[in-house]
GROMACS .gro file of C-alpha atoms in nm:
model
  292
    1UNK     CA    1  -2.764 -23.928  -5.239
    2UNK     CA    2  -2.913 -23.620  -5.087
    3UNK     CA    3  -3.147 -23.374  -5.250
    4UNK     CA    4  -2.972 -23.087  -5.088
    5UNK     CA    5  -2.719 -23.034  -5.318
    6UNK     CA    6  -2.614 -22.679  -5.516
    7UNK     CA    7  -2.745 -22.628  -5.806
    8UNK     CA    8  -2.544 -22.364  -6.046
    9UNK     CA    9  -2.277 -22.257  -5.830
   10UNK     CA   10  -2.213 -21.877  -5.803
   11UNK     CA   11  -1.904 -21.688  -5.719
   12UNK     CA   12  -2.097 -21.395  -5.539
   13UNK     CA   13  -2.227 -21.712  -5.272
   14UNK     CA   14  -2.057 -21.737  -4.958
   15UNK     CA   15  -1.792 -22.037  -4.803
   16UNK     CA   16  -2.001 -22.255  -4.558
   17UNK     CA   17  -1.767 -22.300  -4.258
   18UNK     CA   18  -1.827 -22.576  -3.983
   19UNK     CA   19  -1.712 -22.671  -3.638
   20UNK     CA   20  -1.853 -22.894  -3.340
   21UNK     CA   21  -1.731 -22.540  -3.171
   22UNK     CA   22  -1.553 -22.246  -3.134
   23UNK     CA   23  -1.233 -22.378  -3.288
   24UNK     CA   24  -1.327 -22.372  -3.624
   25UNK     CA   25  -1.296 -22.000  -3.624
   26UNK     CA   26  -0.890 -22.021  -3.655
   27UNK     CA   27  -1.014 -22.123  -4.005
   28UNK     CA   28  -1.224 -21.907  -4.045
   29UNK     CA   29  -1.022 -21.606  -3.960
   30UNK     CA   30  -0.721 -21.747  -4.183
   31UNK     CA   31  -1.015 -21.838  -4.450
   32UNK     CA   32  -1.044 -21.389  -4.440
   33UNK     CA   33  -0.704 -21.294  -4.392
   34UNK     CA   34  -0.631 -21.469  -4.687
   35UNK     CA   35  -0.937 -21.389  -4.947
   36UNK     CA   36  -1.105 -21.093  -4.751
   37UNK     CA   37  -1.307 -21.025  -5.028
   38UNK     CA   38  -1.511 -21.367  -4.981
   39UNK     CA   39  -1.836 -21.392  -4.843
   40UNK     CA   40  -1.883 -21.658  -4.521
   41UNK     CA   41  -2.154 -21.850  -4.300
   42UNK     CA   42  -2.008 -22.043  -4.013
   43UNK     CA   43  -2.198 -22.302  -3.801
   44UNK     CA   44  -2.025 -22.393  -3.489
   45UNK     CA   45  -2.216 -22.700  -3.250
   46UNK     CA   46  -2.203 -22.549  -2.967
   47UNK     CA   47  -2.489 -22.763  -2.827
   48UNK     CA   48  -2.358 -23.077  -2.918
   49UNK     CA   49  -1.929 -22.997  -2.842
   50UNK     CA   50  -1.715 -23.160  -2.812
   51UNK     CA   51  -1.780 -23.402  -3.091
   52UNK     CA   52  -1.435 -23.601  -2.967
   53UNK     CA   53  -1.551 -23.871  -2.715
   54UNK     CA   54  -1.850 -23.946  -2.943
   55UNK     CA   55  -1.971 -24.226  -3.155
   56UNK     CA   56  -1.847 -24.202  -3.561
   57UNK     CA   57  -2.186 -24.296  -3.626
   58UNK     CA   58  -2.341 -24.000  -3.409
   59UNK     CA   59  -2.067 -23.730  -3.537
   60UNK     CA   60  -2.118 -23.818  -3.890
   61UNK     CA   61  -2.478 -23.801  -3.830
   62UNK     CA   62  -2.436 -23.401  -3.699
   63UNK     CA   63  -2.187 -23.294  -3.946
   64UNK     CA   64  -2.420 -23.440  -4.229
   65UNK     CA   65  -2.693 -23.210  -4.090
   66UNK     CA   66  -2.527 -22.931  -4.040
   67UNK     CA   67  -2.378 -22.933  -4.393
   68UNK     CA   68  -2.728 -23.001  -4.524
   69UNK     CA   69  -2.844 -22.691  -4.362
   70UNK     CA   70  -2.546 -22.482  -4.510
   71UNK     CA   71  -2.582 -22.585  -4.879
   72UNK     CA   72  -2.973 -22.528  -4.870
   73UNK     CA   73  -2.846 -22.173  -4.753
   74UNK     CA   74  -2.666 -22.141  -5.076
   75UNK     CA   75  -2.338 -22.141  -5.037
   76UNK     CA   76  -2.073 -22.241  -5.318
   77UNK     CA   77  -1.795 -22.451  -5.102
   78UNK     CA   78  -1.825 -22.644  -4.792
   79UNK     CA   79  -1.541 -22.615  -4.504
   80UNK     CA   80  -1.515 -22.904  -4.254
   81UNK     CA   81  -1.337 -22.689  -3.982
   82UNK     CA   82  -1.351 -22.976  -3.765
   83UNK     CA   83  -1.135 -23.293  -3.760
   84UNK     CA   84  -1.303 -23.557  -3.567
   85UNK     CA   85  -1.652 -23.463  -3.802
   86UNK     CA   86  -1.382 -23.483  -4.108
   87UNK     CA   87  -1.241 -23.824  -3.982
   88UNK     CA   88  -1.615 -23.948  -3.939
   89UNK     CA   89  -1.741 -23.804  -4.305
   90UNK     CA   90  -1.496 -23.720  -4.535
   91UNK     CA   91  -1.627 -23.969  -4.841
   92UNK     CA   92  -1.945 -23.924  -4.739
   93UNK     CA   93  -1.941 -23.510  -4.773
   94UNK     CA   94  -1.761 -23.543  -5.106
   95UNK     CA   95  -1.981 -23.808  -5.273
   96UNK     CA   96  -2.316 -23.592  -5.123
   97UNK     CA   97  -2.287 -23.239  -5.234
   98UNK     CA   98  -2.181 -23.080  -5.555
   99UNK     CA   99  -2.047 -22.785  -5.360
  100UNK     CA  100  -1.676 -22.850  -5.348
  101UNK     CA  101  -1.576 -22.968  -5.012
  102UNK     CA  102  -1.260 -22.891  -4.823
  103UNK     CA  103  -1.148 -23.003  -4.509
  104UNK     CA  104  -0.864 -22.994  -4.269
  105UNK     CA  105  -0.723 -23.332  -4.276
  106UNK     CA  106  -0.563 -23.396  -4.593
  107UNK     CA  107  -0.392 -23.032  -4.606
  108UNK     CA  108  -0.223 -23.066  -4.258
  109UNK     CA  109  -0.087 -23.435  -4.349
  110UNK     CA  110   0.077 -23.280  -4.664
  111UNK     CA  111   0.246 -22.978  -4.498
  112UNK     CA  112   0.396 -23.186  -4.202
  113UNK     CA  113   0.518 -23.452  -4.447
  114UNK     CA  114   0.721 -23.205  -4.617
  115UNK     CA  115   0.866 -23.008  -4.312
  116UNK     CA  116   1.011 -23.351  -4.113
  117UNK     CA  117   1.366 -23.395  -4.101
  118UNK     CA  118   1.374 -23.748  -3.927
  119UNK     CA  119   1.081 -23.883  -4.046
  120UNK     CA  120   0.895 -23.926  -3.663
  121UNK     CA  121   0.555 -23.740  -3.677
  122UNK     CA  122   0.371 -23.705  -3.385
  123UNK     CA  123  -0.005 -23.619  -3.393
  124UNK     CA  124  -0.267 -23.501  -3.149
  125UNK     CA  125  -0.602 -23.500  -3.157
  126UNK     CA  126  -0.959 -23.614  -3.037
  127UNK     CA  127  -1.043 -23.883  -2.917
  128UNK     CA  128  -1.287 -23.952  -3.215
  129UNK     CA  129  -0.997 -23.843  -3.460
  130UNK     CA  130  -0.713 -24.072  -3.319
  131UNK     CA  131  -0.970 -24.397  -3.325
  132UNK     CA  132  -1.077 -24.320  -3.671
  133UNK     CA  133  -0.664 -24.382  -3.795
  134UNK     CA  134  -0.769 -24.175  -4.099
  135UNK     CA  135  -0.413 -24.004  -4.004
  136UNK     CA  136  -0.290 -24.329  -4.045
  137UNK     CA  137  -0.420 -24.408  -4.372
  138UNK     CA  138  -0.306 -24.078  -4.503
  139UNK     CA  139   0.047 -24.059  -4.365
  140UNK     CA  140   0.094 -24.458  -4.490
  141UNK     CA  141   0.180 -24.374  -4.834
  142UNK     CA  142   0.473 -24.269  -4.722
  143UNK     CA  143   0.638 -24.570  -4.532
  144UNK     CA  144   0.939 -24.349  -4.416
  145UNK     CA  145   0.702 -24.186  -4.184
  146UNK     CA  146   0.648 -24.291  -3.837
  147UNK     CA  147   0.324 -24.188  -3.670
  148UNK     CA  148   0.319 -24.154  -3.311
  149UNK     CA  149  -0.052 -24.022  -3.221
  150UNK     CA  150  -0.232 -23.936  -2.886
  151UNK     CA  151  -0.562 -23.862  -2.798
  152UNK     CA  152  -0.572 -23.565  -2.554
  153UNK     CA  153  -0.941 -23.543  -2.421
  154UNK     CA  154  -0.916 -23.257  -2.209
  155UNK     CA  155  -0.792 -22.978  -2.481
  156UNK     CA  156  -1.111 -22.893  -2.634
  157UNK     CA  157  -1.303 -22.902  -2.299
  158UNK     CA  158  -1.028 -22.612  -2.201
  159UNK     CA  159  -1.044 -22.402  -2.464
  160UNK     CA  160  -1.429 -22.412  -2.487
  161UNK     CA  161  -1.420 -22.275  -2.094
  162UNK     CA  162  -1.137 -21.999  -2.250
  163UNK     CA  163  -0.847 -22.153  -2.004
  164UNK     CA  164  -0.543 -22.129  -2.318
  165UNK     CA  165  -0.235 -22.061  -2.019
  166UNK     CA  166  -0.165 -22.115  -1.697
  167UNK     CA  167  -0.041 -22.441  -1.443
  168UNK     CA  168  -0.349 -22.634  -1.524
  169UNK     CA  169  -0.316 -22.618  -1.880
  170UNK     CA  170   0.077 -22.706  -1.882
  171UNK     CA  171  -0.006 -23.003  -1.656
  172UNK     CA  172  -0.201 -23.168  -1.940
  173UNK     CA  173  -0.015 -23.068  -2.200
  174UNK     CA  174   0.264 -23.213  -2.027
  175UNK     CA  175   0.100 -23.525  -1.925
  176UNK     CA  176  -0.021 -23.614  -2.317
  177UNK     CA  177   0.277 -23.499  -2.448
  178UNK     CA  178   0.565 -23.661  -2.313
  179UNK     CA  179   0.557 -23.981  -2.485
  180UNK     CA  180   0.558 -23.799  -2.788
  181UNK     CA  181   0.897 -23.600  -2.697
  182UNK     CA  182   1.038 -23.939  -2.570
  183UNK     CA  183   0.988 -24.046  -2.876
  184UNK     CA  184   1.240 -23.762  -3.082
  185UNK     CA  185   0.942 -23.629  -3.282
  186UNK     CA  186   1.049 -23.313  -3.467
  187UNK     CA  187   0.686 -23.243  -3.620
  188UNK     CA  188   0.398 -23.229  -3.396
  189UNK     CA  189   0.027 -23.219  -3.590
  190UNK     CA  190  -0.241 -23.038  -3.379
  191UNK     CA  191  -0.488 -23.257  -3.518
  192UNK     CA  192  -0.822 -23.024  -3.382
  193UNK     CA  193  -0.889 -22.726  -3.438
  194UNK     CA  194  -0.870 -22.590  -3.085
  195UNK     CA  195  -0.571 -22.718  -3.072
  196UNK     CA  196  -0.390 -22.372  -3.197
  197UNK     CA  197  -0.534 -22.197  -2.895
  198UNK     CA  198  -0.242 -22.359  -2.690
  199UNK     CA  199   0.013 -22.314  -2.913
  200UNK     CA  200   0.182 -22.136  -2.600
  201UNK     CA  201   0.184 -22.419  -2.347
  202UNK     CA  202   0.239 -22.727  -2.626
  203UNK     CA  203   0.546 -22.533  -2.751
  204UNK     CA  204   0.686 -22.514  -2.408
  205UNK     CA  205   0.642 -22.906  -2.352
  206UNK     CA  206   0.788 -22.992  -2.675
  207UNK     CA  207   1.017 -22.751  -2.725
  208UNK     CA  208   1.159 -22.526  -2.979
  209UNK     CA  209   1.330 -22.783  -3.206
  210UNK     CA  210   0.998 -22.959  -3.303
  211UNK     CA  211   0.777 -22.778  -3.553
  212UNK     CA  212   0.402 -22.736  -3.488
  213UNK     CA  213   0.143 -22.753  -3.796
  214UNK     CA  214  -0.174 -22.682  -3.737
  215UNK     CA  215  -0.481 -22.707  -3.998
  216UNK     CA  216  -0.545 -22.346  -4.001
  217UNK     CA  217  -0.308 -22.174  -4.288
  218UNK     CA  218  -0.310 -22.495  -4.472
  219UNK     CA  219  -0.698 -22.535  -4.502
  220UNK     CA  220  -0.737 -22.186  -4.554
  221UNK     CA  221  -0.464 -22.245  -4.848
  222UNK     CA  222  -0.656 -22.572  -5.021
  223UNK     CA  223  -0.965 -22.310  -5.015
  224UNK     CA  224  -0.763 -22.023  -5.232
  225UNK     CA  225  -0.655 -22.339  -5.445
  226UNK     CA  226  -0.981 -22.479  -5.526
  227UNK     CA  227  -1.200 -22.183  -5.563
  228UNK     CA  228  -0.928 -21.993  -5.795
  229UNK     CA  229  -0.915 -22.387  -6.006
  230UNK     CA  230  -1.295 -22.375  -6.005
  231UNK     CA  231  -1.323 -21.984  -6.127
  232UNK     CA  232  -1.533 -21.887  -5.800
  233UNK     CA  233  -1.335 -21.624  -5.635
  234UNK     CA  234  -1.537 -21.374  -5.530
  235UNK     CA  235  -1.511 -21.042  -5.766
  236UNK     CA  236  -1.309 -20.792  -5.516
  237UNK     CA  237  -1.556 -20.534  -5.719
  238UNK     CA  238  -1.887 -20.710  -5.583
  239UNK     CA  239  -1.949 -20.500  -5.287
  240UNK     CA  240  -1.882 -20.576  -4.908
  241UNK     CA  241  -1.862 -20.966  -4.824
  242UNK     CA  242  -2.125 -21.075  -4.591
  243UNK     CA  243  -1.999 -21.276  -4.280
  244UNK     CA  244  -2.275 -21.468  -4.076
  245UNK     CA  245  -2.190 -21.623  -3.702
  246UNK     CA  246  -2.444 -21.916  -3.625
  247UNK     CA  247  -2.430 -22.134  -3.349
  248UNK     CA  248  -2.673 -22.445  -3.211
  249UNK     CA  249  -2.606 -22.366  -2.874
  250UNK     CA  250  -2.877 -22.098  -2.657
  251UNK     CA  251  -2.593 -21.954  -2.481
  252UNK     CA  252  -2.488 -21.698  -2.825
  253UNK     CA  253  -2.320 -21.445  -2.626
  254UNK     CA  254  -2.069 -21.694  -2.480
  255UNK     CA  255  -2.009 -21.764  -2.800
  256UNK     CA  256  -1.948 -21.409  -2.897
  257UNK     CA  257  -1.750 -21.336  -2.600
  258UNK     CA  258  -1.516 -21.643  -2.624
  259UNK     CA  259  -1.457 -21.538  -2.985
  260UNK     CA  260  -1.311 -21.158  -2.944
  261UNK     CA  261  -1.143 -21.293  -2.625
  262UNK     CA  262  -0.949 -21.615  -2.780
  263UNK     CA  263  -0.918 -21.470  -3.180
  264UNK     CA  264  -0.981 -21.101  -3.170
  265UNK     CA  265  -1.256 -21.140  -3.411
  266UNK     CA  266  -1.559 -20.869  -3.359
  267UNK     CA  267  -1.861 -21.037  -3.414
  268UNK     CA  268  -2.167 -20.865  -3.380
  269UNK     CA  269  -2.384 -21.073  -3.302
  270UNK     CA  270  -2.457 -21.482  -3.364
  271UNK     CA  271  -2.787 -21.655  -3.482
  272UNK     CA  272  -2.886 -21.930  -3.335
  273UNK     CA  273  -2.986 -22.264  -3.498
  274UNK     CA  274  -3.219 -22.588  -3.398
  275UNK     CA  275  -3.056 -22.894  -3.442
  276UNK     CA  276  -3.261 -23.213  -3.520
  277UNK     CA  277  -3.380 -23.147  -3.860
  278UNK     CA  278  -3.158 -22.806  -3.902
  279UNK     CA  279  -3.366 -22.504  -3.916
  280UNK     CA  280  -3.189 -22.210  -4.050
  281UNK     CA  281  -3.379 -21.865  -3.926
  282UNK     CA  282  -3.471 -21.605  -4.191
  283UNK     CA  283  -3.157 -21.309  -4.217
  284UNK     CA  284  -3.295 -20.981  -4.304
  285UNK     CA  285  -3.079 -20.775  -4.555
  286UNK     CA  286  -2.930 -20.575  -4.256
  287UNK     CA  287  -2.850 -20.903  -4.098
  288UNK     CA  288  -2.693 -21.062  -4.366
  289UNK     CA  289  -2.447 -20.737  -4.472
  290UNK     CA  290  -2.286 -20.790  -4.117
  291UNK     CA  291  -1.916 -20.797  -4.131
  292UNK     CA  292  -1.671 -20.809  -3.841
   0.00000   0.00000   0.00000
């Protein structure tokens, strides 16, 4: 049991968002569209991306520290923006903190179970996510379901260099995703959260007749849920929400860059964090009032 846990949680404190990357941030930005009056820190491992062809044992042992680092910063709910780190540490997060934790998994699973018409699912997603079959174990209580999953490698290593279109692109998303069309899928589950940033080129493989869910709207949707059940939404009266970039990587300003050019988000600017033993810098009061 750690010793990093919240104490009294307050409804003033900001949502802890984490990624192994830049993906995380079409949760984030779906996080503020929908309760833009909430305060947010979000961690993305850019040092250490992508978390996919990774040991468990090694992602679990990032996310862990990571999350560690944003609960001693105060915040009153943990995100898991990230589903390989949420297929390596899901029990683990929940038993650890006394934040509440949500993460993208379990929300995605539930929206594509209702939206199938024939019952054949097909699911994408890290390597590290696809080996873990936590998909599997979630989409098993309902035996009508058939699962058809694929790893697809090269996704996140495009969309961290920002290449979302063109021939190369369409040539992998064609290559990973024609079993899954062979096999009459009519629900396809972009099982990363980078995954969204080709939304363009995977609906042109699969075509229109086969419904995409992603984890964005529905994780940003278990968030609303939970904070209004545990009475810590943020007062819209409280002043302007604070929203803090921080990244592991040196290279910050890719970070920015990639950011406005792939979401449209402004940051202003993006502190940097040690890994190892996570060492949060100090945030002035000007620093921490930043907003996008």
């Amino acid at each position: 049991m750690s010793d990093s846990r919240g104490p009294d949680l307050r409804a003033e404190a900001p949502i802890g968002v984490f990624d192994s990357g830049v993906g995380g941030l079409t949760v984030a930005r779906a996080i503020r569209d929908q309760l833009p009056h909430e305060s947010m820190i979000y961690v993305g491992d850019t040092a250490r991306t992508p978390y996919g062809p990774r040991p468990i044992a090694e992602v679990r042992r990032f996310a862990l520290e990571i999350l560690d680092g944003l609960v001693e910063q105060g915040v009153k709910m943990l995100v898991i923006a990230c589903n390989t780190a949420s297929a390596a540490m899901l029990r683990d997060a929940h038993e650890r903190y006394e934040v509440p934790v949500v993460e993208v998994i379990g929300p995605t699973v539930r929206s594509a179970v209702s939206i199938t018409r024939n019952g054949r699912i097909g699911l994408i997603g890290t390597e590290g996510t696809i080996q873990s079959r936590v998909y599997d174990d979630l989409f098993s209580v309902r035996p009508e379901i058939e699962l058809v999953a694929r790893a697809c490698p090269r996704f996140v290593e495009l969309v961290e260099a920002g290449r979302t279109s063109g021939p190369e692109v369409l040539a992998a998303a064609s290559e990973y995703l024609a079993p899954l069309v062979e096999r009459d899928i009519d629900t396809l589950v972009l099982g990363c959260t980078h995954y969204p940033f080709l939304r363009g080129a995977i609906g042109q493989v699969v075509g229109p007749e086969v419904a995409l869910v992603s984890s964005d709207l529905e994780t940003a949707a278990e968030v609303y849920r939970v904070l209004t059940q545990r009475g810590l939404l943020r007062d819209p009266g409280a002043g302007e929400p604070s929203v803090r970039y921080e990244a592991t990587g040196a290279d910050t300003a890719a970070f920015v860059e990639l950011a406005r050019r792939m979401i449209g988000i402004g940051i202003d600017s993006v502190d940097r964090v040690e890994t190892g033993a996570i060492r949060i810098p100090s945030a002035s009061a000007e620093q921490r009032r930043r907003t996008t």
